[in-house]
C-alpha atoms as one frame of an Amber mdcrd trajectory, in Angstrom:
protein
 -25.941-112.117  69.903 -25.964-113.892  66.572 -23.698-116.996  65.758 -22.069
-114.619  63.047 -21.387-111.987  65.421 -19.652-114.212  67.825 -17.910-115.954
  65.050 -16.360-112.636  64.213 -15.627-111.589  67.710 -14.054-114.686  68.323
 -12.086-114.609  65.426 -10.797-111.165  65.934  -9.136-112.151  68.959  -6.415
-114.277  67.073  -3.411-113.146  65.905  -2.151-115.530  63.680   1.074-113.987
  62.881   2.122-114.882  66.731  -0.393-117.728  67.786  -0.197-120.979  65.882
  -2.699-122.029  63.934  -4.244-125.033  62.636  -2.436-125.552  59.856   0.997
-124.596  61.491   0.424-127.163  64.330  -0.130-129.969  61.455   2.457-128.752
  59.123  -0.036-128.761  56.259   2.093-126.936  54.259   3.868-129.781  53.915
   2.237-132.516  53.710  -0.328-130.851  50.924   2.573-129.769  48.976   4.236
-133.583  48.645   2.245-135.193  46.059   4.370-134.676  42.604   3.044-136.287
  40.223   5.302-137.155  37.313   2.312-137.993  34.657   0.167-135.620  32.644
  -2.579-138.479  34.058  -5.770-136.481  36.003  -5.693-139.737  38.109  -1.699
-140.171  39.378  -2.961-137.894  42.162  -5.206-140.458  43.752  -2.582-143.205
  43.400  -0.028-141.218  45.262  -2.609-139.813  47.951  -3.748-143.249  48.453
  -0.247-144.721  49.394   0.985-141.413  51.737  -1.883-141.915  53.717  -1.588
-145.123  54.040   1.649-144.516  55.595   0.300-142.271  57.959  -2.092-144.518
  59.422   1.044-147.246  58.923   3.327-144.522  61.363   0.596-144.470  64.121
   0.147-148.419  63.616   3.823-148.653  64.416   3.606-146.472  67.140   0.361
-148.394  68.705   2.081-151.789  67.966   6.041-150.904  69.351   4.185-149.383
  73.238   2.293-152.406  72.849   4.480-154.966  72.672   6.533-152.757  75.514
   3.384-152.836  77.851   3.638-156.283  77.147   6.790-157.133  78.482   5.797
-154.317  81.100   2.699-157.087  82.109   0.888-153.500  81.523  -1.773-155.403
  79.897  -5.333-153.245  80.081  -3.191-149.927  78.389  -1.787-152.845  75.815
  -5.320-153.626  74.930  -6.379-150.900  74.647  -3.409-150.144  71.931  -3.999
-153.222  70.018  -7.966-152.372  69.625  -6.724-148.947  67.991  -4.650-150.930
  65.504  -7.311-152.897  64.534  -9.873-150.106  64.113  -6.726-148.442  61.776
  -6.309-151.355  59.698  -9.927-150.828  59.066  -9.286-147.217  57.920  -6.686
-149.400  55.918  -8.656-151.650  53.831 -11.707-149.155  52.991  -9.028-147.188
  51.748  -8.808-149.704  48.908 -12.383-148.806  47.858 -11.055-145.392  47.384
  -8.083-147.058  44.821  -9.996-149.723  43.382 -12.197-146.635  41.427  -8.867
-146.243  39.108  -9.741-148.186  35.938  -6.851-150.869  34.245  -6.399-148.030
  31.571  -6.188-145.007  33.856  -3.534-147.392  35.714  -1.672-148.150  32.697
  -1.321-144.598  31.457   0.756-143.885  35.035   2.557-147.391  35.767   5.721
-146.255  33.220   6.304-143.271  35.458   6.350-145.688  38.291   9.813-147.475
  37.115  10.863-150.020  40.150   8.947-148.657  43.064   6.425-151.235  45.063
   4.415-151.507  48.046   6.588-153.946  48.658   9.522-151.431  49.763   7.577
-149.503  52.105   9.956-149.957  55.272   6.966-149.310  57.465   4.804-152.064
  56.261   8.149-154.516  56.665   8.641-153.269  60.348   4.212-154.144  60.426
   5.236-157.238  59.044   8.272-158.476  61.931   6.286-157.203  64.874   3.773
-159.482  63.649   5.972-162.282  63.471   6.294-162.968  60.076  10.138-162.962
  59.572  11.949-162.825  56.168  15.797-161.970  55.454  14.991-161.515  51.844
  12.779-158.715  53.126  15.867-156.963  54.362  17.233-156.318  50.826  14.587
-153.690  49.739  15.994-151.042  52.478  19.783-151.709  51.622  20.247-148.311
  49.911  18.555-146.707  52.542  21.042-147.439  55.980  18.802-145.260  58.249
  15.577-147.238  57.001  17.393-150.827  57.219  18.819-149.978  60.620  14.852
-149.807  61.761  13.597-153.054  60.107  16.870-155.350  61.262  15.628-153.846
  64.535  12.138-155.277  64.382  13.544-158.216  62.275  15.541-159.127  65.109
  13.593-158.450  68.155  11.142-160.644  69.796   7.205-160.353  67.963   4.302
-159.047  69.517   3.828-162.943  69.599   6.698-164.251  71.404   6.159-161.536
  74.149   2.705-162.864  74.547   4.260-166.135  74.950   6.791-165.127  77.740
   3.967-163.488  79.085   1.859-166.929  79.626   5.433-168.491  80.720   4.963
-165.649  83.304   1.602-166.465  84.854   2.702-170.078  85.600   1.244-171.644
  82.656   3.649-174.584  80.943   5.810-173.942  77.367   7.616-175.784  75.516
  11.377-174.025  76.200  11.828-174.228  72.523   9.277-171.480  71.564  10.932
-169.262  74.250  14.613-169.234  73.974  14.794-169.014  69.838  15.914-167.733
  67.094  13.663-164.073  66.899  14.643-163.551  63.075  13.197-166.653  62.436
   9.104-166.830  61.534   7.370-168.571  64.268   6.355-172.186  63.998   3.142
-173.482  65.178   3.365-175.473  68.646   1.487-178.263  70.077   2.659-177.015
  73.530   1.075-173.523  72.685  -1.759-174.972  72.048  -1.939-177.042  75.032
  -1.271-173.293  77.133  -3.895-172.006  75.349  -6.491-174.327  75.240  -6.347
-173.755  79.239  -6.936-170.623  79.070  -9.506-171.170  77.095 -11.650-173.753
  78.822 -11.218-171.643  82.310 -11.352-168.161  81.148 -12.333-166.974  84.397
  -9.833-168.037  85.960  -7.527-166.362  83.005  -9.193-163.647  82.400  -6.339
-161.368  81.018  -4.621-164.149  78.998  -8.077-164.698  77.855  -8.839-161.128
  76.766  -5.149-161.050  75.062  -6.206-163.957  73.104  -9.485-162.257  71.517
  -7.434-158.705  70.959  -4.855-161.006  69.051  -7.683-162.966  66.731  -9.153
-159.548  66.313  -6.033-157.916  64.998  -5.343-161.127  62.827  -8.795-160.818
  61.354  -8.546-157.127  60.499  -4.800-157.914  58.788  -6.294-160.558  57.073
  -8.768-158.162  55.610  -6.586-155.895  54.872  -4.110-158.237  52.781  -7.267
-159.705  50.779  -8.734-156.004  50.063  -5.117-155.743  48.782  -4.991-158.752
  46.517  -8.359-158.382  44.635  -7.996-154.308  44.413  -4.480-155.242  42.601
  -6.049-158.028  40.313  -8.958-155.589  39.511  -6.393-152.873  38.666  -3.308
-155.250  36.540  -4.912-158.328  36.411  -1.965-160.905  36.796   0.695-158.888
  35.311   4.026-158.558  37.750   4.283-155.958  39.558   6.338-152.940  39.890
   8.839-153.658  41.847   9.021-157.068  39.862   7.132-159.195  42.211   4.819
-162.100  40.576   1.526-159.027  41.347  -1.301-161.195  42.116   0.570-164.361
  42.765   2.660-163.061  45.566   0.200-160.907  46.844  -2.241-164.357  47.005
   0.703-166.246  48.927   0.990-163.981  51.367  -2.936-164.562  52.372  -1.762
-168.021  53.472   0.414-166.824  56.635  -1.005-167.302  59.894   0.400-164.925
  62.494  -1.190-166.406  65.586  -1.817-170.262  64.345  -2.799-172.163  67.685
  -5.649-169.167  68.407  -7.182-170.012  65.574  -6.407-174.056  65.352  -7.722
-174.433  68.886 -11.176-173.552  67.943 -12.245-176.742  66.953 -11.322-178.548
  69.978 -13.320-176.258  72.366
């Protein structure tokens, strides 16, 4: 029987008009029907299918990073690995989605940013709730989502909960290993300060990782998902300065500038400080 034939066959036994389809079970009717552009400008498409799929792959992030820090606190650790490798394989989908961007020329740019008005990265309540799980903590990164009470009621939650960090902490508290008490009973809204003490905890895990094998692995998955956010951030910065150069930005952030300061926060300092005194 020929592929055709059995294509046909197969085919004939569906009955779309009761059976769900493909397209029902992902809603596509949706979600390709909302990009409006408000341009004439061929390329406004690209800018807005760039940023709702970066969403997407921001929702599942969320998703991988909220069970993860859960599993964490669970001491569930190999099914928290194994969600903390999957966000940093989707921050990779993240920054070569900046290649995609970075084709838009200053001029094409320029010809939508008007229809743009005040909206920014910088308000995407997903990336903010990215940002607090992470540990890096800002109340001025509150005030974006005050129209929005359903979207603010989500990032005070992860502004005020304890980071993926801190429950790694708590975790090494856990298996016996000394902390200093100030870096586990502490403000959670504030962003966390480098410790010689967490250093010291690490450092031991570190020089007998046998012996720590699970804090050990933890450690890498963390440096891993630092490195890939790190890329991401600095695929961020240069696509913008290729794009507007060093004018501010939408949303009347300094562009460039801010985007550059923000390559300077380290989520996980004593992971990477440690290093050179292995």
């Amino acid at each position: 029987m020929s592929s055709e034939r059995i294509v046909k066959e197969e085919g004939a036994q569906l009955d779309f008009s009761k059976d769900m389809s493909y397209g029902d079970y992902l809603h596509l009717d949706e979600i390709l029907n909302a990009q409006h552009p408000l341009s004439p400008e061929h390329n406004e498409m690209l800018f807005i299918v760039q940023h709702q799929t970066s969403e997407l792959w921001m929702k599942l992030m969320l998703h991988e990073l909220q069970a993860a820090v859960h599993h964490v606190a669970m001491d569930k650790l190999p099914e928290a690995f194994k969600m903390l490798a999957r966000v940093s394989r989707i921050m990779e989908q993240l920054v070569h989605a900046w290649d995609v961007l970075a084709t838009m020329t200053p001029p094409e740019y320029t010809a939508i940013r008007p229809y743009l008005a005040n909206s920014s990265g910088f308000q995407s309540a997903q990336y903010r709730r990215i940002e607090f799980l992470l540990g890096n903590k800002n109340a001025a990164m509150l005030k974006p989502h005050a129209h929005r009470p359903d979207l603010l009621a989500q990032v005070e939650e992860a502004y005020r909960s304890p980071s993926l960090y801190d429950e790694v902490l708590k975790l090494i508290r856990r298996r016996g290993i000394a902390l200093p008490a100030e870096v586990l009973e502490r403000d959670w809204t504030l962003p966390y300060a480098a410790s010689e003490g967490v250093k010291a905890a690490w450092l031991e895990v570190y020089r007998a990782p046998n012996q720590h094998w699970d804090l050990y692995q933890m450690a890498e998955e963390l440096v891993d998902l630092e490195d890939a956010f790190r890329l991401w951030r600095f695929r961020h910065v240069t696509t913008v300065e290729r794009v507007i150069g060093f004018k501010r930005g939408t949303g009347g952030t300094g562009g460039v500038s801010y985007l550059r300061k923000m390559l300077d926060v380290v989520l996980f300092p004593e992971l990477w400080t440690l290093r050179t005194e292995l």
